[in-house]
mmCIF file of C-alpha atoms in Angstrom:
data_model
loop_
_atom_site.group_PDB
_atom_site.id
_atom_site.type_symbol
_atom_site.label_atom_id
_atom_site.label_comp_id
_atom_site.label_asym_id
_atom_site.label_seq_id
_atom_site.Cartn_x
_atom_site.Cartn_y
_atom_site.Cartn_z
ATOM 1 C CA UNK A 154 133.790 110.099 72.266
ATOM 2 C CA UNK A 155 136.994 109.713 70.289
ATOM 3 C CA UNK A 156 138.896 112.583 68.697
ATOM 4 C CA UNK A 157 137.835 111.611 65.157
ATOM 5 C CA UNK A 158 134.201 111.498 66.339
ATOM 6 C CA UNK A 159 134.641 114.883 68.036
ATOM 7 C CA UNK A 160 136.060 116.455 64.910
ATOM 8 C CA UNK A 161 133.419 114.952 62.604
ATOM 9 C CA UNK A 162 130.350 115.750 64.675
ATOM 10 C CA UNK A 163 127.842 118.204 63.271
ATOM 11 C CA UNK A 164 125.834 118.093 66.477
ATOM 12 C CA UNK A 165 126.692 120.830 68.949
ATOM 13 C CA UNK A 166 124.316 119.321 71.527
ATOM 14 C CA UNK A 167 126.243 116.025 71.328
ATOM 15 C CA UNK A 168 129.537 117.890 71.824
ATOM 16 C CA UNK A 169 128.171 119.796 74.848
ATOM 17 C CA UNK A 170 126.796 116.623 76.388
ATOM 18 C CA UNK A 171 130.265 115.045 76.005
ATOM 19 C CA UNK A 172 131.751 118.035 77.823
ATOM 20 C CA UNK A 173 129.084 118.191 80.572
ATOM 21 C CA UNK A 174 131.435 117.111 83.372
ATOM 22 C CA UNK A 175 134.267 119.411 82.230
ATOM 23 C CA UNK A 176 132.364 122.701 81.816
ATOM 24 C CA UNK A 177 131.048 124.928 84.562
ATOM 25 C CA UNK A 178 128.127 127.324 84.322
ATOM 26 C CA UNK A 179 130.347 130.171 83.113
ATOM 27 C CA UNK A 180 131.737 128.010 80.283
ATOM 28 C CA UNK A 181 128.205 126.998 79.313
ATOM 29 C CA UNK A 182 126.971 130.593 79.471
ATOM 30 C CA UNK A 183 129.890 131.660 77.261
ATOM 31 C CA UNK A 184 129.030 129.092 74.605
ATOM 32 C CA UNK A 185 125.323 129.953 74.806
ATOM 33 C CA UNK A 186 126.223 133.588 74.224
ATOM 34 C CA UNK A 187 128.444 132.577 71.263
ATOM 35 C CA UNK A 188 125.443 130.757 69.727
ATOM 36 C CA UNK A 189 123.387 133.931 70.197
ATOM 37 C CA UNK A 190 126.017 135.970 68.387
ATOM 38 C CA UNK A 191 125.231 133.838 65.306
ATOM 39 C CA UNK A 192 121.626 135.109 65.578
ATOM 40 C CA UNK A 193 122.630 138.733 66.043
ATOM 41 C CA UNK A 194 120.860 140.057 62.952
ATOM 42 C CA UNK A 195 117.308 139.003 63.902
ATOM 43 C CA UNK A 196 117.928 139.821 67.569
ATOM 44 C CA UNK A 197 116.481 143.022 68.985
ATOM 45 C CA UNK A 198 118.649 145.498 70.879
ATOM 46 C CA UNK A 199 117.323 144.552 74.355
ATOM 47 C CA UNK A 200 118.144 140.908 73.670
ATOM 48 C CA UNK A 201 121.601 141.876 72.420
ATOM 49 C CA UNK A 202 122.156 143.849 75.609
ATOM 50 C CA UNK A 203 121.146 140.796 77.613
ATOM 51 C CA UNK A 204 123.558 138.554 75.706
ATOM 52 C CA UNK A 205 126.360 141.026 76.259
ATOM 53 C CA UNK A 206 125.559 140.998 79.987
ATOM 54 C CA UNK A 207 125.724 137.197 79.908
ATOM 55 C CA UNK A 208 129.129 137.391 78.209
ATOM 56 C CA UNK A 209 130.452 139.824 80.766
ATOM 57 C CA UNK A 210 129.151 137.670 83.603
ATOM 58 C CA UNK A 211 130.731 134.569 82.084
ATOM 59 C CA UNK A 212 134.044 136.444 81.868
ATOM 60 C CA UNK A 213 133.755 137.479 85.532
ATOM 61 C CA UNK A 214 133.265 141.154 84.681
ATOM 62 C CA UNK A 215 129.631 141.454 85.700
ATOM 63 C CA UNK A 216 127.985 140.634 89.044
ATOM 64 C CA UNK A 217 125.126 138.168 89.357
ATOM 65 C CA UNK A 218 122.748 141.075 90.095
ATOM 66 C CA UNK A 219 123.359 142.572 86.656
ATOM 67 C CA UNK A 220 122.877 139.176 85.044
ATOM 68 C CA UNK A 221 119.634 138.774 86.971
ATOM 69 C CA UNK A 222 118.414 142.112 85.639
ATOM 70 C CA UNK A 223 119.375 141.049 82.097
ATOM 71 C CA UNK A 224 117.558 137.719 82.565
ATOM 72 C CA UNK A 225 114.367 139.483 83.540
ATOM 73 C CA UNK A 226 114.712 141.923 80.617
ATOM 74 C CA UNK A 227 115.330 139.075 78.151
ATOM 75 C CA UNK A 228 112.292 137.192 79.522
ATOM 76 C CA UNK A 229 110.186 140.298 78.951
ATOM 77 C CA UNK A 230 111.369 140.551 75.361
ATOM 78 C CA UNK A 231 110.574 136.898 74.842
ATOM 79 C CA UNK A 232 107.083 137.349 76.201
ATOM 80 C CA UNK A 233 106.442 140.137 73.742
ATOM 81 C CA UNK A 234 107.884 138.082 70.894
ATOM 82 C CA UNK A 235 105.631 135.192 71.892
ATOM 83 C CA UNK A 236 102.607 137.456 72.109
ATOM 84 C CA UNK A 237 103.149 138.706 68.561
ATOM 85 C CA UNK A 238 104.309 135.386 67.024
ATOM 86 C CA UNK A 239 102.557 134.545 63.796
ATOM 87 C CA UNK A 240 103.787 131.121 62.729
ATOM 88 C CA UNK A 241 101.278 130.795 59.907
ATOM 89 C CA UNK A 242 102.853 133.397 57.659
ATOM 90 C CA UNK A 243 106.458 132.936 58.880
ATOM 91 C CA UNK A 244 106.952 136.652 59.315
ATOM 92 C CA UNK A 245 108.465 136.768 62.754
ATOM 93 C CA UNK A 246 109.434 133.312 63.931
ATOM 94 C CA UNK A 247 113.061 134.260 63.686
ATOM 95 C CA UNK A 248 112.461 137.136 66.141
ATOM 96 C CA UNK A 249 110.838 134.769 68.675
ATOM 97 C CA UNK A 250 113.696 132.250 68.399
ATOM 98 C CA UNK A 251 116.353 134.937 68.708
ATOM 99 C CA UNK A 252 114.636 136.327 71.824
ATOM 100 C CA UNK A 253 114.407 132.836 73.329
ATOM 101 C CA UNK A 254 118.090 132.128 72.665
ATOM 102 C CA UNK A 255 119.046 135.398 74.464
ATOM 103 C CA UNK A 256 116.747 134.573 77.406
ATOM 104 C CA UNK A 257 118.351 131.075 77.664
ATOM 105 C CA UNK A 258 121.867 132.521 77.614
ATOM 106 C CA UNK A 259 120.917 134.713 80.591
ATOM 107 C CA UNK A 260 118.994 132.021 82.449
ATOM 108 C CA UNK A 261 119.428 131.846 86.214
ATOM 109 C CA UNK A 262 117.719 129.471 88.617
ATOM 110 C CA UNK A 263 114.484 130.925 89.864
ATOM 111 C CA UNK A 264 114.052 133.333 86.937
ATOM 112 C CA UNK A 265 111.685 131.830 84.394
ATOM 113 C CA UNK A 266 112.503 132.145 80.732
ATOM 114 C CA UNK A 267 108.813 131.978 79.897
ATOM 115 C CA UNK A 268 105.844 133.034 81.976
ATOM 116 C CA UNK A 269 103.820 129.975 80.963
ATOM 117 C CA UNK A 270 104.167 127.437 83.835
ATOM 118 C CA UNK A 271 103.183 124.571 81.508
ATOM 119 C CA UNK A 272 106.459 124.995 79.717
ATOM 120 C CA UNK A 273 109.382 123.507 81.586
ATOM 121 C CA UNK A 274 112.263 125.613 82.735
ATOM 122 C CA UNK A 275 115.874 124.570 82.168
ATOM 123 C CA UNK A 276 117.145 121.983 84.604
ATOM 124 C CA UNK A 277 120.537 123.683 84.712
ATOM 125 C CA UNK A 278 122.905 125.749 82.609
ATOM 126 C CA UNK A 279 123.664 122.827 80.284
ATOM 127 C CA UNK A 280 119.968 122.611 79.441
ATOM 128 C CA UNK A 281 119.810 126.396 79.035
ATOM 129 C CA UNK A 282 122.806 126.354 76.664
ATOM 130 C CA UNK A 283 121.244 123.612 74.573
ATOM 131 C CA UNK A 284 118.059 125.691 74.411
ATOM 132 C CA UNK A 285 120.060 128.730 73.351
ATOM 133 C CA UNK A 286 121.759 126.546 70.679
ATOM 134 C CA UNK A 287 118.481 125.218 69.323
ATOM 135 C CA UNK A 288 116.645 128.577 69.262
ATOM 136 C CA UNK A 289 119.611 130.451 67.828
ATOM 137 C CA UNK A 290 119.857 127.873 65.022
ATOM 138 C CA UNK A 291 116.181 128.278 64.312
ATOM 139 C CA UNK A 292 116.462 132.058 64.280
ATOM 140 C CA UNK A 293 119.362 131.993 61.844
ATOM 141 C CA UNK A 294 117.731 129.399 59.565
ATOM 142 C CA UNK A 295 114.320 131.088 59.484
ATOM 143 C CA UNK A 296 115.900 134.508 58.889
ATOM 144 C CA UNK A 297 117.860 132.999 55.957
ATOM 145 C CA UNK A 298 114.914 131.438 54.144
ATOM 146 C CA UNK A 299 111.761 133.242 55.226
ATOM 147 C CA UNK A 300 111.337 135.241 52.033
ATOM 148 C CA UNK A 301 111.377 132.222 49.668
ATOM 149 C CA UNK A 302 108.215 130.993 48.053
ATOM 150 C CA UNK A 303 106.455 128.609 47.500
ATOM 151 C CA UNK A 304 106.188 127.547 51.132
ATOM 152 C CA UNK A 305 107.184 123.918 50.266
ATOM 153 C CA UNK A 306 110.471 125.199 48.889
ATOM 154 C CA UNK A 307 110.995 127.342 51.972
ATOM 155 C CA UNK A 308 110.459 124.324 54.287
ATOM 156 C CA UNK A 309 113.049 122.292 52.387
ATOM 157 C CA UNK A 310 115.486 125.197 52.502
ATOM 158 C CA UNK A 311 114.768 125.647 56.215
ATOM 159 C CA UNK A 312 115.804 122.074 56.968
ATOM 160 C CA UNK A 313 119.084 122.578 55.143
ATOM 161 C CA UNK A 314 119.704 125.986 56.708
ATOM 162 C CA UNK A 315 119.191 124.453 60.163
ATOM 163 C CA UNK A 316 121.728 121.747 59.435
ATOM 164 C CA UNK A 317 124.168 124.367 58.145
ATOM 165 C CA UNK A 318 123.788 126.305 61.377
ATOM 166 C CA UNK A 319 124.271 123.205 63.498
ATOM 167 C CA UNK A 320 127.561 122.605 61.701
ATOM 168 C CA UNK A 321 128.649 126.211 62.427
ATOM 169 C CA UNK A 322 127.642 125.845 66.058
ATOM 170 C CA UNK A 323 129.616 122.594 66.366
ATOM 171 C CA UNK A 324 132.642 124.560 65.145
ATOM 172 C CA UNK A 325 132.078 127.124 67.871
ATOM 173 C CA UNK A 326 132.080 124.398 70.508
ATOM 174 C CA UNK A 327 135.266 122.854 69.106
ATOM 175 C CA UNK A 328 136.949 126.273 68.948
ATOM 176 C CA UNK A 329 136.056 127.171 72.504
ATOM 177 C CA UNK A 330 136.743 123.729 73.943
ATOM 178 C CA UNK A 331 139.347 121.748 71.996
ATOM 179 C CA UNK A 332 139.222 117.951 72.273
ATOM 180 C CA UNK A 333 140.661 116.331 75.331
ATOM 181 C CA UNK A 334 140.143 112.637 76.089
ATOM 182 C CA UNK A 335 137.854 111.969 79.069
ATOM 183 C CA UNK A 336 139.420 110.165 81.946
ATOM 184 C CA UNK A 337 137.525 107.094 83.194
#
């Protein structure tokens, strides 16, 4: 990826993929937590606490045992959000996505994000960070448009709100990790 491509990209997943060999798990956890901060309003307190634990761990101020506890707590919140999810009336999808983003930011190998074994777990922290990105974007977008009616108008607005959030997330990646050419 060239510097002009880097600066023009509205795809945070593309930017993270470009950085995959440069970033370690702490860097990826830090960016996942930053994505979660964008979804702070629809995020419950237990999920916020988990994101803050992920931030402290990424900064080296929290032991893995505390992050593990936060990961289990975030997974519990996600399970409750999934249990009460009502996608047909769009009342609480933003809560589910915010909870998922927090659980992904806290992800550790061996600690499932979801209890449903049919759903795949992250393959590593890059995958977890991309999941945090995607779910945080959905949480922000749904929270922004959920009260609009008719539903067709809401869906069109949701697509635009999701793109807006992706642009904001791409800026986060660029701010945390300025462009550097990759060496062959």
